[in-house]
């Protein structure tokens, strides 16, 4: 399910990402998939950091949609 973020939520998403939060953390926080976070960040003009290697700990954080 796609969730539409209001402008304040979009700004917070970009701010948290630029402060170091991972896309996976942000996706879990707003209850969406990581690629939706990517789309929101691209729309806001935020440049993506290189992706982290998926460790068992990160895999465990991944929601089962």
Coordinates of C-alpha atoms in Angstrom, one line a residue:
X1 CA 0.0 0.0 0.0
X2 CA 1.4 3.4 -1.0
X3 CA 1.3 6.0 1.7
X4 CA 1.2 9.6 0.8
X5 CA 3.3 11.8 3.0
X6 CA 2.4 15.3 3.8
X7 CA 5.1 18.0 3.3
X8 CA 6.1 18.0 6.9
X9 CA 6.6 14.2 6.9
X10 CA 8.6 14.5 3.6
X11 CA 10.9 17.2 5.1
X12 CA 11.4 15.0 8.2
X13 CA 12.3 12.0 6.1
X14 CA 14.9 14.0 4.2
X15 CA 16.3 15.5 7.4
X16 CA 16.6 12.1 9.1
X17 CA 18.2 10.6 6.1
X18 CA 20.8 13.4 5.8
X19 CA 21.4 13.0 9.6
X20 CA 22.4 9.4 9.0
X21 CA 19.3 7.2 9.2
X22 CA 19.2 4.3 6.7
X23 CA 16.5 3.9 4.1
X24 CA 15.5 0.7 5.8
X25 CA 15.1 2.4 9.2
X26 CA 13.0 5.2 7.6
X27 CA 10.9 2.6 5.7
X28 CA 10.2 0.8 8.9
X29 CA 9.4 4.0 10.7
X30 CA 6.8 5.1 8.1
X31 CA 5.6 1.6 7.4
X32 CA 6.4 1.4 3.7
X33 CA 8.9 -0.4 1.5
X34 CA 12.5 0.9 1.1
X35 CA 11.9 1.8 -2.6
X36 CA 9.1 4.2 -1.6
X37 CA 11.6 6.0 0.7
X38 CA 14.0 6.2 -2.3
X39 CA 11.3 7.7 -4.4
X40 CA 10.4 10.3 -1.7
X41 CA 14.1 11.2 -1.4
X42 CA 14.6 11.5 -5.1
X43 CA 11.5 13.7 -5.4
X44 CA 12.9 16.0 -2.7
X45 CA 16.3 16.2 -4.6
X46 CA 18.2 14.4 -1.9
X47 CA 21.3 12.4 -3.1
X48 CA 21.4 8.8 -2.0
X49 CA 24.4 7.4 -0.1
X50 CA 26.0 4.1 -1.2
X51 CA 24.0 1.1 -0.1
X52 CA 25.2 -1.0 2.9
X53 CA 25.9 -4.6 2.5
X54 CA 23.0 -6.7 3.8
X55 CA 24.1 -8.3 7.0
X56 CA 22.1 -10.8 9.0
X57 CA 21.2 -8.0 11.4
X58 CA 19.8 -5.8 8.6
X59 CA 17.9 -8.7 7.1
X60 CA 16.3 -9.3 10.5
X61 CA 15.1 -5.6 10.4
X62 CA 13.5 -6.0 7.0
X63 CA 9.7 -6.1 7.3
X64 CA 7.8 -9.0 5.6
X65 CA 5.3 -7.3 3.4

